[in-house]
Short mmCIF file of C-alpha atoms and ligand atoms in Angstrom, two decimals:
data_model
loop_
_atom_site.label_atom_id
_atom_site.label_comp_id
_atom_site.label_asym_id
_atom_site.label_seq_id
_atom_site.Cartn_x
_atom_site.Cartn_y
_atom_site.Cartn_z
CA MET D 1180 111.49 66.38 111.14
CA ILE D 1181 114.07 65.79 107.83
CA ILE D 1182 111.74 65.00 104.67
CA VAL D 1183 113.80 64.37 101.88
CA THR D 1184 112.53 64.05 98.22
CA GLY D 1185 114.47 61.76 95.25
CA ALA D 1186 114.75 58.30 97.87
CA THR D 1187 113.96 56.25 95.54
CA GLY D 1188 116.87 57.91 93.48
CA VAL D 1189 120.41 57.02 93.75
CA LEU D 1190 121.80 60.09 94.93
CA ASN D 1191 119.18 61.41 98.03
CA GLY D 1192 118.87 57.19 98.66
CA ALA D 1193 121.90 57.06 99.63
CA THR D 1194 121.72 60.95 101.75
CA VAL D 1195 118.75 59.06 104.12
CA ASP D 1196 121.11 55.56 104.63
CA HIS D 1197 123.72 58.21 106.06
CA LEU D 1198 120.79 59.94 107.79
CA LEU D 1199 120.02 56.47 109.23
CA ALA D 1200 123.08 55.92 110.45
CA ARG D 1201 122.93 59.13 112.81
CA VAL D 1202 119.33 60.28 114.25
CA PRO D 1203 116.78 58.20 115.01
CA PRO D 1204 114.93 56.67 111.85
CA SER D 1205 111.54 58.05 113.74
CA ARG D 1206 112.90 61.51 112.80
CA ILE D 1207 112.81 60.94 108.86
CA GLY D 1208 110.09 61.44 106.45
CA VAL D 1209 110.84 60.69 102.81
CA SER D 1210 108.44 62.03 100.29
CA VAL D 1211 108.20 59.86 97.08
CA ARG D 1212 106.63 59.96 93.83
CA ASP D 1213 106.11 55.71 94.34
CA PRO D 1214 105.52 54.10 97.78
CA ALA D 1215 105.79 50.90 96.60
CA ARG D 1216 110.09 52.11 95.52
CA ALA D 1217 109.78 52.63 99.62
CA GLU D 1218 108.95 50.75 101.71
CA HIS D 1219 113.17 49.12 103.09
CA LEU D 1220 112.42 52.62 104.60
CA ALA D 1221 109.07 52.42 105.27
CA ALA D 1222 110.38 48.73 106.95
CA ARG D 1223 113.33 50.31 109.08
CA GLY D 1224 110.85 53.39 111.25
CA VAL D 1225 111.18 55.98 107.97
CA ARG D 1226 107.76 57.96 107.45
CA VAL D 1227 107.13 57.09 103.55
CA ARG D 1228 104.24 59.81 102.01
CA GLN D 1229 103.30 59.24 98.29
CA GLY D 1230 104.50 62.94 96.96
CA SER D 1231 105.21 64.17 93.44
CA TYR D 1232 106.82 67.28 92.85
CA ASP D 1233 103.50 67.08 90.29
CA ASP D 1234 100.83 67.24 93.15
CA PRO D 1235 101.60 70.47 95.80
CA GLU D 1236 98.79 69.75 97.04
CA ALA D 1237 100.44 65.44 98.08
CA LEU D 1238 103.70 67.85 98.41
CA ARG D 1239 102.16 69.47 101.82
CA HIS D 1240 100.63 66.26 102.97
CA SER D 1241 104.38 64.44 102.60
CA PHE D 1242 106.24 68.09 104.26
CA GLU D 1243 103.66 67.42 107.03
CA GLY D 1244 105.54 68.55 109.55
CA ALA D 1245 109.81 68.80 108.57
CA GLU D 1246 111.96 71.03 110.21
CA GLN D 1247 114.11 70.53 107.42
CA VAL D 1248 113.28 69.11 103.66
CA LEU D 1249 115.73 67.88 101.24
CA LEU D 1250 114.89 68.79 97.32
CA VAL D 1251 116.70 66.41 94.95
CA SER D 1252 116.38 68.75 91.35
CA SER D 1253 113.79 66.93 89.23
CA ASN D 1254 116.11 65.40 86.07
CA ASP D 1255 112.29 65.22 83.45
CA VAL D 1256 113.35 65.46 81.00
CA THR D 1257 109.98 66.01 79.50
CA ALA D 1258 108.01 68.22 82.02
CA ASP D 1259 109.32 72.52 82.46
CA VAL D 1260 111.58 71.20 85.94
CA VAL D 1261 112.43 75.61 87.48
CA ALA D 1262 108.64 74.78 87.20
CA GLN D 1263 108.61 72.22 89.21
CA HIS D 1264 110.80 72.67 91.32
CA ARG D 1265 109.47 76.09 92.21
CA THR D 1266 106.43 73.81 93.26
CA ALA D 1267 108.35 71.62 96.14
CA ILE D 1268 109.97 75.10 97.60
CA ASP D 1269 106.40 76.95 98.02
CA ALA D 1270 104.81 73.36 99.22
CA ALA D 1271 108.16 72.88 101.39
CA VAL D 1272 107.13 76.73 102.51
CA GLN D 1273 103.32 76.22 103.25
CA ALA D 1274 104.16 73.25 104.65
CA GLY D 1275 106.14 75.45 107.17
CA ALA D 1276 109.97 73.92 106.40
CA GLY D 1277 112.38 75.67 108.96
CA ARG D 1278 115.12 75.29 105.70
CA ILE D 1279 114.83 73.64 101.88
CA LEU D 1280 118.27 71.93 101.20
CA TYR D 1281 118.03 71.66 97.29
CA THR D 1282 120.72 69.59 95.46
CA SER D 1283 122.38 72.56 92.85
CA ALA D 1284 125.08 72.06 90.94
CA HIS D 1285 128.95 72.80 91.23
CA GLY D 1286 129.60 76.46 88.87
CA ALA D 1287 125.17 77.04 89.07
CA GLY D 1288 124.36 80.61 86.52
CA VAL D 1289 123.47 81.45 83.69
CA ASP D 1290 126.67 81.85 82.24
CA THR D 1291 127.49 78.60 80.23
CA PRO D 1292 126.16 77.35 77.80
CA TYR D 1293 125.32 73.99 79.21
CA PRO D 1294 121.92 74.16 80.01
CA PRO D 1295 121.42 72.25 83.72
CA LEU D 1296 123.28 75.47 85.06
CA ALA D 1297 121.15 77.01 85.00
CA ILE D 1298 117.58 75.64 86.20
CA HIS D 1299 119.88 75.47 89.58
CA ALA D 1300 120.52 79.32 88.72
CA ALA D 1301 116.09 80.06 88.44
CA THR D 1302 115.42 77.51 91.57
CA GLU D 1303 118.27 79.03 93.81
CA GLN D 1304 116.97 82.45 93.35
CA HIS D 1305 113.53 81.12 94.08
CA LEU D 1306 114.28 80.03 97.11
CA ALA D 1307 116.16 83.24 97.88
CA GLU D 1308 113.37 84.95 97.28
CA ALA D 1309 111.32 82.57 99.81
CA ASP D 1310 110.76 83.40 102.99
CA VAL D 1311 112.56 80.68 104.22
CA ALA D 1312 116.08 79.81 105.37
CA TRP D 1313 117.74 77.99 102.42
CA THR D 1314 120.82 76.25 101.59
CA ALA D 1315 121.99 74.64 97.96
CA LEU D 1316 124.58 71.97 98.33
CA ARG D 1317 125.96 72.66 95.26
CA ASN D 1318 127.24 69.06 93.62
CA GLY D 1319 130.83 69.04 90.84
CA PHE D 1320 129.97 66.25 88.06
CA TYR D 1321 129.34 63.12 89.50
CA GLY D 1322 128.35 60.32 87.61
CA ASP D 1323 128.87 57.20 85.77
CA LEU D 1324 133.17 57.12 84.96
CA GLY D 1325 131.81 54.88 81.79
CA GLN D 1326 130.44 57.21 80.26
CA LEU D 1327 132.33 60.00 81.04
CA LEU D 1328 135.11 58.25 79.50
CA GLY D 1329 134.33 56.05 76.90
CA LEU D 1330 135.36 52.59 75.61
CA TRP D 1331 139.52 53.81 77.45
CA GLN D 1332 139.90 50.35 79.46
CA GLU D 1333 139.23 48.46 75.07
CA THR D 1334 140.86 51.08 73.77
CA GLY D 1335 143.85 52.81 75.62
CA VAL D 1336 142.57 55.80 74.53
CA ILE D 1337 140.22 59.06 75.98
CA ALA D 1338 138.75 60.06 72.55
CA LYS D 1339 136.46 63.16 73.03
CA PRO D 1340 135.80 66.88 72.82
CA ALA D 1341 138.20 69.60 74.13
CA ASP D 1342 137.78 69.48 77.81
CA GLY D 1343 139.12 71.72 81.17
CA PRO D 1344 139.17 71.41 84.63
CA PHE D 1345 136.30 69.98 86.63
CA SER D 1346 135.05 68.11 89.81
CA TRP D 1347 133.85 64.63 88.93
CA ILE D 1348 132.92 64.24 93.03
CA ASP D 1349 132.02 60.34 94.12
CA ARG D 1350 127.76 61.17 94.35
CA ARG D 1351 128.96 58.94 97.23
CA ASP D 1352 130.73 61.45 99.03
CA ALA D 1353 128.33 63.70 97.83
CA ALA D 1354 125.36 62.39 100.01
CA GLU D 1355 127.77 62.29 102.80
CA ALA D 1356 128.24 65.68 103.51
CA ALA D 1357 124.02 66.23 102.91
CA ALA D 1358 123.63 63.97 105.86
CA VAL D 1359 126.13 65.84 107.77
CA ILE D 1360 124.63 69.33 107.11
CA LEU D 1361 121.15 68.02 108.04
CA THR D 1362 122.17 66.44 111.19
CA GLY D 1363 124.30 68.92 112.08
CA GLU D 1364 124.03 71.99 115.22
CA SER D 1365 125.23 74.59 112.70
CA PRO D 1366 122.75 75.26 109.33
CA VAL D 1367 124.86 75.91 106.20
CA ASP D 1368 123.50 78.45 104.08
CA GLY D 1369 122.88 79.71 101.40
CA PRO D 1370 124.58 78.39 98.04
CA VAL D 1371 127.80 75.47 99.57
CA ASP D 1372 130.63 74.33 95.99
CA MET D 1373 130.74 70.17 97.08
CA THR D 1374 134.20 69.63 95.51
CA LEU D 1375 137.52 67.71 94.66
CA ALA D 1376 141.06 69.91 96.16
CA SER D 1377 142.42 69.25 92.76
CA PRO D 1378 140.09 70.60 89.74
CA VAL D 1379 141.41 67.71 86.86
CA THR D 1380 141.11 67.14 83.19
CA LEU D 1381 140.41 64.17 80.78
CA ALA D 1382 144.07 64.23 80.44
CA ASP D 1383 144.51 64.16 84.47
CA ILE D 1384 141.80 60.88 84.46
CA ALA D 1385 144.49 59.31 80.94
CA ALA D 1386 146.87 59.19 83.44
CA ALA D 1387 145.39 58.34 86.41
CA ALA D 1388 144.36 55.16 84.37
CA SER D 1389 147.60 54.72 83.63
CA ALA D 1390 148.84 55.41 86.49
CA LEU D 1391 146.11 52.90 88.05
CA THR D 1392 146.61 50.29 84.71
CA GLY D 1393 150.08 49.58 83.98
CA ARG D 1394 149.07 50.27 80.70
CA ARG D 1395 149.76 53.52 78.32
CA ILE D 1396 146.40 55.43 78.50
CA ASP D 1397 146.60 58.24 75.74
CA ARG D 1398 143.78 61.81 76.18
CA VAL D 1399 143.29 62.63 72.52
CA VAL D 1400 140.31 65.27 71.71
CA VAL D 1401 138.17 64.79 68.94
CA ASP D 1402 136.79 68.08 66.80
CA ASP D 1403 133.37 68.63 68.53
CA GLU D 1404 131.09 68.09 65.13
CA GLU D 1405 133.84 65.41 64.72
CA TRP D 1406 132.50 63.71 67.59
CA VAL D 1407 129.06 64.31 68.07
CA ALA D 1408 127.87 63.07 64.55
CA SER D 1409 130.40 60.19 65.91
CA GLU D 1410 128.00 59.22 68.64
CA VAL D 1411 125.40 59.53 66.72
CA ALA D 1412 126.36 56.78 64.35
CA HIS D 1413 126.92 54.77 66.89
CA GLY D 1414 123.51 55.04 68.58
CA MET D 1415 123.41 58.62 70.64
CA PRO D 1416 120.16 60.65 70.05
CA GLU D 1417 122.19 63.68 69.07
CA ALA D 1418 120.69 66.35 71.43
CA VAL D 1419 121.87 64.10 73.97
CA ALA D 1420 124.92 64.11 72.23
CA ARG D 1421 125.04 68.57 72.18
CA PHE D 1422 123.93 68.16 75.63
CA THR D 1423 127.28 66.43 76.22
CA LEU D 1424 129.19 68.31 74.26
CA SER D 1425 127.57 71.54 75.97
CA MET D 1426 128.92 70.27 78.80
CA PHE D 1427 132.84 70.27 77.63
CA ARG D 1428 132.02 73.26 76.39
CA ALA D 1429 131.28 74.49 80.11
CA THR D 1430 135.11 73.26 80.93
CA ARG D 1431 136.26 75.05 78.36
CA SER D 1432 136.28 78.61 79.32
CA GLY D 1433 137.27 77.59 83.66
CA HIS D 1434 134.02 77.68 84.86
CA PHE D 1435 134.07 74.41 87.12
CA ALA D 1436 138.07 75.21 88.23
CA GLY D 1437 137.35 76.61 91.03
CA THR D 1438 137.45 74.47 94.23
CA ASP D 1439 135.98 74.92 97.99
CA PRO D 1440 137.29 72.61 101.03
CA ALA D 1441 133.75 72.26 101.92
CA LEU D 1442 133.07 68.57 101.28
CA SER D 1443 136.14 67.97 102.52
CA GLU D 1444 135.89 69.75 106.44
CA LEU D 1445 132.19 68.03 105.77
CA LEU D 1446 133.44 64.87 105.96
CA GLY D 1447 135.99 64.85 108.10
CA ARG D 1448 138.84 63.12 105.31
CA GLU D 1449 138.99 64.46 101.12
CA PRO D 1450 136.49 63.26 98.92
CA ARG D 1451 137.42 60.16 97.08
CA SER D 1452 139.79 61.60 94.82
CA VAL D 1453 139.12 60.87 90.63
CA ALA D 1454 142.06 58.14 90.93
CA ASP D 1455 140.05 56.14 93.64
CA GLN D 1456 136.95 56.19 91.66
CA LEU D 1457 138.93 54.57 88.24
CA ALA D 1458 139.48 52.07 90.35
CA ASP D 1459 135.94 51.08 91.57
CA HIS D 1460 134.81 51.08 88.28
CA VAL D 1461 137.94 49.11 86.90
CA ALA D 1462 137.35 47.13 89.73
CA GLY D 1463 132.75 46.76 88.21
CA SER D 1464 133.98 46.43 84.95
CA ALA D 1465 136.17 44.11 85.56
CA ARG D 1466 133.23 41.80 87.89
CA ALA D 1467 130.85 42.67 84.62
CA ARG D 1468 133.30 40.80 82.53
CA GLY D 1469 133.10 37.77 84.38
N1 LIG G 2860 126.03 66.25 89.41
C1 LIG G 2860 126.20 66.10 88.85
O1 LIG G 2860 126.81 65.74 87.64
C2 LIG G 2860 124.47 65.17 88.43
C3 LIG G 2860 124.50 64.58 87.04
C4 LIG G 2860 123.31 63.52 87.69
C5 LIG G 2860 122.16 64.26 88.02
N2 LIG G 2860 122.04 64.80 88.73
C6 LIG G 2860 120.89 65.75 89.33
O2 LIG G 2860 120.69 65.80 90.75
C7 LIG G 2860 119.21 64.83 90.73
C8 LIG G 2860 120.25 63.65 91.75
O3 LIG G 2860 121.21 62.59 90.82
P1 LIG G 2860 120.20 60.60 91.41
O4 LIG G 2860 122.13 60.71 90.80
O5 LIG G 2860 119.90 60.58 92.43
O6 LIG G 2860 119.55 60.60 90.27
P2 LIG G 2860 118.59 59.11 90.09
O7 LIG G 2860 118.75 58.81 90.52
O8 LIG G 2860 118.10 59.34 88.24
O9 LIG G 2860 117.30 60.39 91.21
C9 LIG G 2860 116.85 61.51 90.40
C10 LIG G 2860 115.37 61.31 91.73
O10 LIG G 2860 114.30 62.76 90.57
C11 LIG G 2860 112.86 61.90 91.85
N3 LIG G 2860 112.67 62.83 90.65
C12 LIG G 2860 112.36 63.25 89.47
N4 LIG G 2860 110.87 63.73 88.79
C13 LIG G 2860 110.98 64.22 89.84
C14 LIG G 2860 109.25 64.56 90.50
N5 LIG G 2860 108.65 64.62 89.18
N6 LIG G 2860 109.04 64.42 91.55
C15 LIG G 2860 109.28 64.20 93.34
N7 LIG G 2860 110.35 63.85 92.38
C16 LIG G 2860 111.33 63.07 91.53
C17 LIG G 2860 112.86 60.58 91.21
O11 LIG G 2860 111.97 60.12 91.34
P3 LIG G 2860 111.49 57.87 91.22
O12 LIG G 2860 112.69 57.62 92.11
O13 LIG G 2860 110.18 58.15 91.59
O14 LIG G 2860 111.59 58.30 89.68
C18 LIG G 2860 114.75 59.94 91.32
O15 LIG G 2860 114.12 59.50 92.75
C19 LIG G 2860 118.81 64.35 89.55
O16 LIG G 2860 118.15 64.85 89.16
C20 LIG G 2860 120.15 65.79 88.67
O17 LIG G 2860 118.48 66.84 88.25
C21 LIG G 2860 123.77 65.79 88.97
#
């Protein structure tokens, strides 16, 4: 069986949807914190068992019969997430899984100011030291473009701290690629970078936004501390503002400039570009306005 954690989340939930299009539901299981939120999967014939990274015994039960286990990276900000990941890896090994896959991040490593990358690096190290085959799906940045870019549709300006090149991928592509790997004939070993063909900067995104809307959208670089102060004044907790700033700082060194053809090869097409994603984002904003 292929067992997926985080199946009630966005990324691995979409991966399960892609798995259902590729293999019979009897080959798929999910390990979720709240089975009531996975009733739609049980109804389709997927095995649903309760599991949390804080409960090794429940994890082992939910991983029973696994050939492969896909582990989501925890987003529990109150927890020691590396310890949680180690617990999940150890439970998968003890349950006899033949391969563990983990949703890591492009640029995983300790040499950047962006804290999640060290968490992913420590998790990958534990995988490398475990007695099991493993794959780290090093996804590029993804998420809500509105959060990344701010109120540009109203203001005509993307006003953010200085940045450098990075891959902003569509989370749906990352999910599809994970399902391709999980159901593929040849395993993928170790880290695999899921990136765009070319990295982008916020200036590139402003240019794409201008082309899409026919309006001039300017990229304005804001001083780091002025940006933090402005976000805090608009209600963002300072810790969140500084965390976001650390991401911009990490991009400046070129840490995320590298690309890899893996994502397009796995998908059999180009990943959705930033322009494609902007078009979806603008359409979504228009629908929300009614
Ligand atoms: N590459 C990037 O730019 C990027 C961006 C955002 C997030 N991420 C990372 O990628 C992960 C997946 O992203 P997403 O978009 O799918 O986020 P999401 O929708 O918030 O899903 C996170 C999943 O992690 C599960 N989870 C959290 N703590 C857990 C625990 N202690 N035990 C078991 N499961 C736990 C959650 O379970 P419940 O459904 O029960 O809440 C949820 O299903 C995130 O958790 C985060 O680590 C990466």
